[in-house]
Amino acid sequence: MGRAASGVLCFALLTSPALAQDITLLDSDNFARGFHAPSMEQAVSWTAAFYDESHRAIRTHWEIALFDAAVDAGLPLPLSDTWVHEEFHRAVLENRGVASFDDVYHFRIGAGSTAVSHVRDDNLVRMKAEHPADFVRAHEAGVEGEHAMVLRLEQQHFFDRSTSWNLPLYWFVKANSIAYIESGSTSEANRLTDRWERDEGAIVSRRDFTGHDFTAWVYDLFRPDEPYAARGMHPSGVGLRRYIRESDLTDAERAYLHRQGRLAVLNLLDPNLIGLSGDRFSAVAAHVLTPFGYTIDLDAFIRPRLFIALHDYRNHERNFPGIDATLLDQIRVALWQQPAHELFRDRGGRLGGLVSVRVHRWNMFAEVEAKSAGWVEGNVHLDRSVTLRIGRAIRASDAARGRE
């Protein structure tokens, strides 16, 4: 893992809408200080490798459970589940030019909550006005990253026969996500917001970019055209009021969020939670929040190396279908229809797709991925994009892919 984190040369061609070229050398010093967010693919790959290697090294089940609790709840560490959650938030923000800092790097024992801090109000005002779908996604991206990380570990276990014991992590991630989503429709969100605003006071740089992820998500999901400044002034009188309380939600918004908490229970329909994954075939259900609402998925694992995901994308107006298939971890093809502008009240749909080809050579790999406009879990671009990734594999089955 350490070698992979020391820096990867990568190239990105982004077409949104004009073709542009971006060549980036990942600066490990800045990364260690949290100034640059890794790509979503990097965050998932590194975190999955961290848990896979750690769990295999520890071996004893009760020690693994204690380890997972320690690195997430006791002292949240870089590469932990907490870290991938925050880095997915940051990836969406950074993709739209919003700088931030991951407070995981403060190494606070028993922090309780971790902020994405050092975000300027004017950048949030601009991002919502210019990119409302990305702004909504920024709120839900944390649980998107956690889901993608668990799915990566399950793929490694099924296809690569990884021997790491991950059950405590699976339960921790899924149960915590369900509880967090559900808490947004209760008065607990108000108590948390009061405490955060009191503790942060007039120091803008200490504030999280959003507060409770899901009160903010449903608020902006329903109100994509409302100016960000309409939130009003912060209680301290310095800066804008960022955090949305449960009491700020309409009855319809509160009911919708409560429904998402109940639907999130679908993520427990997963045989991996009881140590079963099948020999030739396995399937899991998934509920994932999106910029336009949510998706209900059925993920199928078929040996020797075929992964298929069936998607039922849903916004306020209708359902949209999608399918995603990966063969031999080398060829990926996805087709979908999604809301025309990735927004909650879009009535019209838009066809889209993704094609990816990956090749390995010794312990190196190269991958070309092209997609049309649309939401894809773990891909930061809602616009169309073409990405070339080059990197050195952490392990043959789980490469630390290059920065997009």
GROMACS .gro file of C-alpha atoms in nm:
model
  404
    1MET     CA    1   0.000   0.000   0.000
    2GLY     CA    2   0.274   0.248   0.089
    3ARG     CA    3   0.431   0.235  -0.252
    4ALA     CA    4   0.102   0.291  -0.426
    5ALA     CA    5   0.029   0.597  -0.210
    6SER     CA    6   0.365   0.757  -0.289
    7GLY     CA    7   0.253   0.892  -0.624
    8VAL     CA    8   0.105   0.776  -0.956
    9LEU     CA    9   0.141   0.947  -1.293
   10CYS     CA   10  -0.196   0.971  -1.458
   11PHE     CA   11  -0.371   1.134  -1.747
   12ALA     CA   12  -0.732   1.248  -1.793
   13LEU     CA   13  -0.923   1.358  -2.099
   14LEU     CA   14  -1.247   1.522  -1.993
   15THR     CA   15  -1.513   1.626  -2.243
   16SER     CA   16  -1.759   1.852  -2.069
   17PRO     CA   17  -1.859   1.970  -2.326
   18ALA     CA   18  -1.532   2.058  -2.503
   19LEU     CA   19  -1.235   1.822  -2.513
   20ALA     CA   20  -0.965   1.918  -2.264
   21GLN     CA   21  -0.651   1.747  -2.143
   22ASP     CA   22  -0.530   1.736  -1.784
   23ILE     CA   23  -0.199   1.572  -1.683
   24THR     CA   24  -0.151   1.543  -1.309
   25LEU     CA   25   0.130   1.410  -1.091
   26LEU     CA   26  -0.009   1.316  -0.753
   27ASP     CA   27   0.186   1.504  -0.486
   28SER     CA   28   0.213   1.265  -0.191
   29ASP     CA   29   0.307   1.543   0.052
   30ASN     CA   30  -0.003   1.745  -0.027
   31PHE     CA   31  -0.212   1.428  -0.023
   32ALA     CA   32  -0.087   1.340   0.324
   33ARG     CA   33  -0.193   1.684   0.449
   34GLY     CA   34  -0.536   1.633   0.295
   35PHE     CA   35  -0.511   1.923   0.048
   36HIS     CA   36  -0.581   1.713  -0.261
   37ALA     CA   37  -0.865   1.464  -0.275
   38PRO     CA   38  -0.778   1.132  -0.438
   39SER     CA   39  -1.005   1.020  -0.718
   40MET     CA   40  -1.307   0.812  -0.620
   41GLU     CA   41  -1.143   0.506  -0.776
   42GLN     CA   42  -0.824   0.561  -0.579
   43ALA     CA   43  -1.013   0.607  -0.253
   44VAL     CA   44  -1.211   0.285  -0.300
   45SER     CA   45  -0.909   0.086  -0.416
   46TRP     CA   46  -0.678   0.200  -0.137
   47THR     CA   47  -0.939   0.153   0.137
   48ALA     CA   48  -1.038  -0.194   0.016
   49ALA     CA   49  -0.671  -0.293   0.006
   50PHE     CA   50  -0.618  -0.146   0.356
   51TYR     CA   51  -0.893  -0.360   0.506
   52ASP     CA   52  -0.809  -0.670   0.303
   53GLU     CA   53  -0.444  -0.666   0.408
   54SER     CA   54  -0.516  -0.568   0.769
   55HIS     CA   55  -0.783  -0.833   0.821
   56ARG     CA   56  -0.567  -1.106   0.672
   57ALA     CA   57  -0.275  -1.002   0.893
   58ILE     CA   58  -0.484  -0.996   1.213
   59ARG     CA   59  -0.673  -1.322   1.142
   60THR     CA   60  -0.848  -1.356   1.481
   61HIS     CA   61  -1.214  -1.258   1.446
   62TRP     CA   62  -1.253  -1.066   1.771
   63GLU     CA   63  -0.933  -0.874   1.706
   64ILE     CA   64  -1.057  -0.781   1.357
   65ALA     CA   65  -1.381  -0.648   1.508
   66LEU     CA   66  -1.185  -0.440   1.760
   67PHE     CA   67  -0.955  -0.314   1.485
   68ASP     CA   68  -1.247  -0.198   1.269
   69ALA     CA   69  -1.408  -0.018   1.564
   70ALA     CA   70  -1.077   0.144   1.657
   71VAL     CA   71  -0.987   0.284   1.314
   72ASP     CA   72  -1.337   0.419   1.247
   73ALA     CA   73  -1.497   0.508   1.581
   74GLY     CA   74  -1.202   0.528   1.819
   75LEU     CA   75  -0.942   0.712   1.612
   76PRO     CA   76  -1.056   0.757   1.251
   77LEU     CA   77  -0.754   0.693   1.030
   78PRO     CA   78  -0.664   0.765   0.668
   79LEU     CA   79  -0.774   0.474   0.444
   80SER     CA   80  -1.049   0.377   0.690
   81ASP     CA   81  -1.422   0.371   0.614
   82THR     CA   82  -1.453   0.720   0.765
   83TRP     CA   83  -1.180   0.841   0.532
   84VAL     CA   84  -1.337   0.702   0.213
   85HIS     CA   85  -1.668   0.861   0.318
   86GLU     CA   86  -1.512   1.205   0.350
   87GLU     CA   87  -1.292   1.170   0.041
   88PHE     CA   88  -1.597   1.096  -0.177
   89HIS     CA   89  -1.751   1.422  -0.054
   90ARG     CA   90  -1.426   1.600  -0.136
   91ALA     CA   91  -1.392   1.442  -0.481
   92VAL     CA   92  -1.729   1.587  -0.589
   93LEU     CA   93  -1.641   1.928  -0.448
   94GLU     CA   94  -1.294   1.932  -0.603
   95ASN     CA   95  -1.433   1.829  -0.942
   96ARG     CA   96  -1.623   2.159  -0.941
   97GLY     CA   97  -1.334   2.369  -0.814
   98VAL     CA   98  -1.422   2.372  -0.443
   99ALA     CA   99  -1.117   2.325  -0.219
  100SER     CA  100  -1.156   2.143   0.113
  101PHE     CA  101  -0.974   1.959   0.394
  102ASP     CA  102  -1.048   1.616   0.542
  103ASP     CA  103  -1.049   1.645   0.922
  104VAL     CA  104  -0.950   1.278   0.949
  105TYR     CA  105  -0.597   1.418   0.923
  106HIS     CA  106  -0.640   1.590   1.259
  107PHE     CA  107  -0.627   1.242   1.422
  108ARG     CA  108  -0.881   1.315   1.695
  109ILE     CA  109  -0.961   1.033   1.937
  110GLY     CA  110  -1.335   0.975   1.977
  111ALA     CA  111  -1.424   1.258   1.740
  112GLY     CA  112  -1.781   1.137   1.696
  113SER     CA  113  -1.813   1.318   1.363
  114THR     CA  114  -1.560   1.421   1.101
  115ALA     CA  115  -1.590   1.737   0.896
  116VAL     CA  116  -1.493   1.830   0.542
  117SER     CA  117  -1.366   2.172   0.646
  118HIS     CA  118  -1.189   2.478   0.505
  119VAL     CA  119  -1.463   2.531   0.245
  120ARG     CA  120  -1.551   2.887   0.145
  121ASP     CA  121  -1.911   3.005   0.139
  122ASP     CA  122  -1.872   3.173  -0.200
  123ASN     CA  123  -1.761   2.843  -0.355
  124LEU     CA  124  -2.073   2.669  -0.223
  125VAL     CA  125  -2.289   2.954  -0.357
  126ARG     CA  126  -2.128   2.919  -0.699
  127MET     CA  127  -2.142   2.539  -0.708
  128LYS     CA  128  -2.513   2.520  -0.632
  129ALA     CA  129  -2.596   2.789  -0.888
  130GLU     CA  130  -2.384   2.640  -1.167
  131HIS     CA  131  -2.398   2.265  -1.092
  132PRO     CA  132  -2.710   2.183  -0.891
  133ALA     CA  133  -2.695   1.807  -0.960
  134ASP     CA  134  -2.331   1.787  -0.848
  135PHE     CA  135  -2.422   1.989  -0.540
  136VAL     CA  136  -2.690   1.737  -0.442
  137ARG     CA  137  -2.447   1.454  -0.510
  138ALA     CA  138  -2.185   1.609  -0.283
  139HIS     CA  139  -2.420   1.551   0.012
  140GLU     CA  140  -2.483   1.181  -0.058
  141ALA     CA  141  -2.137   1.094  -0.191
  142GLY     CA  142  -2.010   0.972   0.147
  143VAL     CA  143  -2.242   0.671   0.165
  144GLU     CA  144  -2.190   0.617  -0.209
  145GLY     CA  145  -1.820   0.570  -0.137
  146GLU     CA  146  -1.883   0.335   0.154
  147HIS     CA  147  -2.113   0.121  -0.059
  148ALA     CA  148  -1.857   0.109  -0.339
  149MET     CA  149  -1.585   0.005  -0.094
  150VAL     CA  150  -1.789  -0.282   0.051
  151LEU     CA  151  -1.884  -0.395  -0.299
  152ARG     CA  152  -1.516  -0.397  -0.398
  153LEU     CA  153  -1.429  -0.621  -0.101
  154GLU     CA  154  -1.716  -0.855  -0.184
  155GLN     CA  155  -1.598  -0.880  -0.545
  156GLN     CA  156  -1.247  -0.963  -0.427
  157HIS     CA  157  -1.382  -1.228  -0.192
  158PHE     CA  158  -1.599  -1.392  -0.460
  159PHE     CA  159  -1.383  -1.367  -0.771
  160ASP     CA  160  -1.032  -1.368  -0.621
  161ARG     CA  161  -1.111  -1.591  -0.322
  162SER     CA  162  -0.968  -1.336  -0.082
  163THR     CA  163  -0.938  -1.492   0.263
  164SER     CA  164  -0.985  -1.175   0.470
  165TRP     CA  165  -1.273  -1.186   0.720
  166ASN     CA  166  -1.474  -0.867   0.667
  167LEU     CA  167  -1.808  -0.934   0.838
  168PRO     CA  168  -1.773  -0.674   1.119
  169LEU     CA  169  -1.685  -0.409   0.860
  170TYR     CA  170  -1.979  -0.501   0.637
  171TRP     CA  171  -2.221  -0.477   0.931
  172PHE     CA  172  -2.065  -0.156   1.062
  173VAL     CA  173  -2.088   0.021   0.725
  174LYS     CA  174  -2.437  -0.090   0.632
  175ALA     CA  175  -2.599  -0.049   0.974
  176ASN     CA  176  -2.437   0.290   1.027
  177SER     CA  177  -2.552   0.416   0.685
  178ILE     CA  178  -2.910   0.305   0.752
  179ALA     CA  179  -2.911   0.476   1.092
  180TYR     CA  180  -2.752   0.794   0.956
  181ILE     CA  181  -3.003   0.830   0.673
  182GLU     CA  182  -3.295   0.758   0.904
  183SER     CA  183  -3.175   1.008   1.167
  184GLY     CA  184  -3.218   1.293   0.918
  185SER     CA  185  -3.597   1.272   0.950
  186THR     CA  186  -3.586   1.289   1.332
  187SER     CA  187  -3.517   1.559   1.590
  188GLU     CA  188  -3.168   1.407   1.639
  189ALA     CA  189  -3.058   1.608   1.333
  190ASN     CA  190  -3.162   1.927   1.512
  191ARG     CA  191  -2.963   1.841   1.827
  192LEU     CA  192  -2.653   1.756   1.623
  193THR     CA  193  -2.679   2.080   1.424
  194ASP     CA  194  -2.718   2.290   1.738
  195ARG     CA  195  -2.404   2.132   1.885
  196TRP     CA  196  -2.196   2.172   1.567
  197GLU     CA  197  -2.291   2.536   1.522
  198ARG     CA  198  -2.222   2.613   1.887
  199ASP     CA  199  -1.882   2.440   1.885
  200GLU     CA  200  -1.766   2.597   1.557
  201GLY     CA  201  -1.883   2.947   1.645
  202ALA     CA  202  -1.766   3.225   1.414
  203ILE     CA  203  -1.468   3.033   1.272
  204VAL     CA  204  -1.579   2.959   0.914
  205SER     CA  205  -1.282   2.736   0.834
  206ARG     CA  206  -1.387   2.486   1.103
  207ARG     CA  207  -1.734   2.435   0.957
  208ASP     CA  208  -1.829   2.124   0.766
  209PHE     CA  209  -1.940   2.189   0.410
  210THR     CA  210  -2.288   2.046   0.473
  211GLY     CA  211  -2.360   1.937   0.833
  212HIS     CA  212  -2.600   1.641   0.843
  213ASP     CA  213  -2.553   1.481   0.503
  214PHE     CA  214  -2.911   1.377   0.444
  215THR     CA  215  -3.113   1.673   0.565
  216ALA     CA  216  -2.898   1.875   0.323
  217TRP     CA  217  -2.936   1.611   0.049
  218VAL     CA  218  -3.316   1.604   0.057
  219TYR     CA  219  -3.340   1.983   0.100
  220ASP     CA  220  -3.136   2.056  -0.213
  221LEU     CA  221  -3.284   1.758  -0.398
  222PHE     CA  222  -3.627   1.918  -0.370
  223ARG     CA  223  -3.497   2.275  -0.419
  224PRO     CA  224  -3.226   2.275  -0.688
  225ASP     CA  225  -3.311   2.631  -0.799
  226GLU     CA  226  -3.312   2.791  -0.454
  227PRO     CA  227  -3.005   3.017  -0.414
  228TYR     CA  228  -2.764   2.888  -0.154
  229ALA     CA  229  -2.767   3.223   0.024
  230ALA     CA  230  -3.138   3.170   0.099
  231ARG     CA  231  -3.024   2.956   0.391
  232GLY     CA  232  -2.957   3.284   0.572
  233MET     CA  233  -2.682   3.391   0.810
  234HIS     CA  234  -2.498   3.162   1.048
  235PRO     CA  235  -2.622   3.197   1.410
  236SER     CA  236  -2.286   3.354   1.501
  237GLY     CA  237  -2.348   3.633   1.250
  238VAL     CA  238  -2.038   3.535   1.050
  239GLY     CA  239  -2.088   3.364   0.714
  240LEU     CA  240  -2.383   3.174   0.570
  241ARG     CA  241  -2.589   2.919   0.756
  242ARG     CA  242  -2.490   2.590   0.592
  243TYR     CA  243  -2.656   2.324   0.804
  244ILE     CA  244  -3.013   2.209   0.743
  245ARG     CA  245  -3.217   2.097   1.042
  246GLU     CA  246  -3.495   1.842   1.032
  247SER     CA  247  -3.724   2.127   1.133
  248ASP     CA  248  -3.628   2.313   0.811
  249LEU     CA  249  -3.777   2.036   0.597
  250THR     CA  250  -4.129   2.035   0.457
  251ASP     CA  251  -4.357   1.741   0.535
  252ALA     CA  252  -4.294   1.603   0.186
  253GLU     CA  253  -3.915   1.630   0.224
  254ARG     CA  254  -3.922   1.471   0.569
  255ALA     CA  255  -4.142   1.184   0.444
  256TYR     CA  256  -3.915   1.125   0.144
  257LEU     CA  257  -3.606   1.110   0.362
  258HIS     CA  258  -3.777   0.876   0.608
  259ARG     CA  259  -3.863   0.650   0.314
  260GLN     CA  260  -3.497   0.642   0.209
  261GLY     CA  261  -3.405   0.527   0.558
  262ARG     CA  262  -3.647   0.236   0.526
  263LEU     CA  263  -3.535   0.152   0.173
  264ALA     CA  264  -3.172   0.148   0.287
  265VAL     CA  265  -3.258  -0.170   0.479
  266LEU     CA  266  -3.244  -0.342   0.138
  267ASN     CA  267  -2.865  -0.328   0.175
  268LEU     CA  268  -2.899  -0.598   0.441
  269LEU     CA  269  -3.019  -0.843   0.173
  270ASP     CA  270  -2.662  -0.960   0.134
  271PRO     CA  271  -2.545  -1.318   0.201
  272ASN     CA  272  -2.197  -1.184   0.278
  273LEU     CA  273  -2.335  -1.052   0.607
  274ILE     CA  274  -2.365  -1.409   0.732
  275GLY     CA  275  -2.050  -1.537   0.567
  276LEU     CA  276  -2.219  -1.686   0.260
  277SER     CA  277  -2.126  -1.583  -0.092
  278GLY     CA  278  -2.191  -1.897  -0.298
  279ASP     CA  279  -1.951  -2.096  -0.508
  280ARG     CA  280  -2.061  -2.029  -0.867
  281PHE     CA  281  -2.322  -1.758  -0.814
  282SER     CA  282  -2.414  -1.492  -0.561
  283ALA     CA  283  -2.644  -1.191  -0.558
  284VAL     CA  284  -2.697  -0.890  -0.331
  285ALA     CA  285  -2.953  -0.609  -0.322
  286ALA     CA  286  -2.855  -0.245  -0.293
  287HIS     CA  287  -3.010   0.094  -0.228
  288VAL     CA  288  -2.788   0.389  -0.321
  289LEU     CA  289  -2.873   0.760  -0.311
  290THR     CA  290  -2.808   0.962  -0.628
  291PRO     CA  291  -2.819   1.327  -0.746
  292PHE     CA  292  -3.173   1.273  -0.877
  293GLY     CA  293  -3.312   1.045  -0.606
  294TYR     CA  294  -3.197   0.687  -0.566
  295THR     CA  295  -3.139   0.354  -0.733
  296ILE     CA  296  -3.246   0.004  -0.635
  297ASP     CA  297  -2.994  -0.249  -0.765
  298LEU     CA  298  -2.951  -0.623  -0.795
  299ASP     CA  299  -2.583  -0.718  -0.817
  300ALA     CA  300  -2.498  -1.065  -0.951
  301PHE     CA  301  -2.160  -1.237  -0.915
  302ILE     CA  302  -2.107  -1.520  -1.165
  303ARG     CA  303  -1.792  -1.731  -1.185
  304PRO     CA  304  -1.546  -1.740  -1.339
  305ARG     CA  305  -1.545  -1.356  -1.374
  306LEU     CA  306  -1.873  -1.191  -1.469
  307PHE     CA  307  -2.033  -0.917  -1.260
  308ILE     CA  308  -2.374  -0.779  -1.360
  309ALA     CA  309  -2.565  -0.495  -1.193
  310LEU     CA  310  -2.931  -0.429  -1.279
  311HIS     CA  311  -3.040  -0.074  -1.192
  312ASP     CA  312  -3.381   0.078  -1.127
  313TYR     CA  313  -3.308   0.453  -1.115
  314ARG     CA  314  -3.585   0.660  -0.959
  315ASN     CA  315  -3.655   1.031  -0.928
  316HIS     CA  316  -3.975   1.209  -0.828
  317GLU     CA  317  -4.139   1.156  -1.165
  318ARG     CA  318  -4.061   0.804  -1.286
  319ASN     CA  319  -3.832   0.501  -1.303
  320PHE     CA  320  -3.540   0.457  -1.543
  321PRO     CA  321  -3.366   0.125  -1.626
  322GLY     CA  322  -2.996   0.044  -1.644
  323ILE     CA  323  -2.755  -0.248  -1.674
  324ASP     CA  324  -2.381  -0.270  -1.606
  325ALA     CA  325  -2.161  -0.573  -1.685
  326THR     CA  326  -1.792  -0.637  -1.622
  327LEU     CA  327  -1.611  -0.939  -1.770
  328LEU     CA  328  -1.277  -1.068  -1.643
  329ASP     CA  329  -1.212  -0.733  -1.469
  330GLN     CA  330  -1.103  -0.612  -1.813
  331ILE     CA  331  -1.407  -0.514  -2.017
  332ARG     CA  332  -1.698  -0.315  -1.877
  333VAL     CA  333  -2.011  -0.207  -2.064
  334ALA     CA  334  -2.303  -0.015  -1.914
  335LEU     CA  335  -2.625   0.117  -2.067
  336TRP     CA  336  -2.886   0.330  -1.896
  337GLN     CA  337  -3.165   0.578  -1.917
  338GLN     CA  338  -3.149   0.847  -1.649
  339PRO     CA  339  -3.322   1.181  -1.581
  340ALA     CA  340  -3.235   1.426  -1.857
  341HIS     CA  341  -3.050   1.669  -1.631
  342GLU     CA  342  -2.983   1.434  -1.335
  343LEU     CA  343  -3.244   1.625  -1.132
  344PHE     CA  344  -3.527   1.515  -0.906
  345ARG     CA  345  -3.815   1.654  -1.113
  346ASP     CA  346  -3.690   1.577  -1.463
  347ARG     CA  347  -3.974   1.418  -1.657
  348GLY     CA  348  -3.772   1.329  -1.962
  349GLY     CA  349  -3.505   1.063  -1.981
  350ARG     CA  350  -3.169   1.051  -2.153
  351LEU     CA  351  -2.993   0.743  -2.288
  352GLY     CA  352  -2.633   0.692  -2.187
  353GLY     CA  353  -2.360   0.440  -2.144
  354LEU     CA  354  -2.006   0.355  -2.043
  355VAL     CA  355  -1.732   0.144  -2.201
  356SER     CA  356  -1.408   0.056  -2.024
  357VAL     CA  357  -1.112  -0.158  -2.132
  358ARG     CA  358  -0.831  -0.252  -1.896
  359VAL     CA  359  -0.504  -0.436  -1.959
  360HIS     CA  360  -0.242  -0.573  -1.716
  361ARG     CA  361   0.130  -0.606  -1.770
  362TRP     CA  362   0.328  -0.754  -1.483
  363ASN     CA  363   0.228  -0.541  -1.182
  364MET     CA  364   0.118  -0.244  -1.392
  365PHE     CA  365  -0.212  -0.170  -1.561
  366ALA     CA  366  -0.371   0.075  -1.802
  367GLU     CA  367  -0.740   0.147  -1.837
  368VAL     CA  368  -0.943   0.362  -2.075
  369GLU     CA  369  -1.295   0.451  -1.968
  370ALA     CA  370  -1.543   0.653  -2.174
  371LYS     CA  371  -1.888   0.751  -2.057
  372SER     CA  372  -2.173   0.972  -2.167
  373ALA     CA  373  -2.348   1.215  -1.933
  374GLY     CA  374  -2.499   1.034  -1.636
  375TRP     CA  375  -2.441   0.915  -1.280
  376VAL     CA  376  -2.217   0.612  -1.226
  377GLU     CA  377  -2.126   0.504  -0.875
  378GLY     CA  378  -1.759   0.577  -0.814
  379ASN     CA  379  -1.716   0.802  -1.120
  380VAL     CA  380  -1.703   1.168  -1.019
  381HIS     CA  381  -1.816   1.306  -1.356
  382LEU     CA  382  -2.185   1.364  -1.421
  383ASP     CA  383  -2.086   1.510  -1.759
  384ARG     CA  384  -1.946   1.294  -2.037
  385SER     CA  385  -1.582   1.204  -1.987
  386VAL     CA  386  -1.295   0.997  -2.120
  387THR     CA  387  -1.038   0.886  -1.865
  388LEU     CA  388  -0.704   0.711  -1.902
  389ARG     CA  389  -0.571   0.552  -1.584
  390ILE     CA  390  -0.219   0.418  -1.549
  391GLY     CA  391  -0.086   0.279  -1.225
  392ARG     CA  392   0.090   0.014  -1.027
  393ALA     CA  393  -0.121  -0.258  -0.875
  394ILE     CA  394  -0.132  -0.301  -0.499
  395ARG     CA  395  -0.225  -0.661  -0.575
  396ALA     CA  396  -0.317  -0.835  -0.897
  397SER     CA  397  -0.688  -0.817  -0.820
  398ASP     CA  398  -0.703  -0.467  -0.671
  399ALA     CA  399  -0.499  -0.198  -0.843
  400ALA     CA  400  -0.435   0.144  -0.697
  401ARG     CA  401  -0.561   0.318  -1.005
  402GLY     CA  402  -0.436   0.652  -1.129
  403ARG     CA  403  -0.587   0.985  -1.051
  404GLU     CA  404  -0.866   1.084  -1.290
   0.00000   0.00000   0.00000
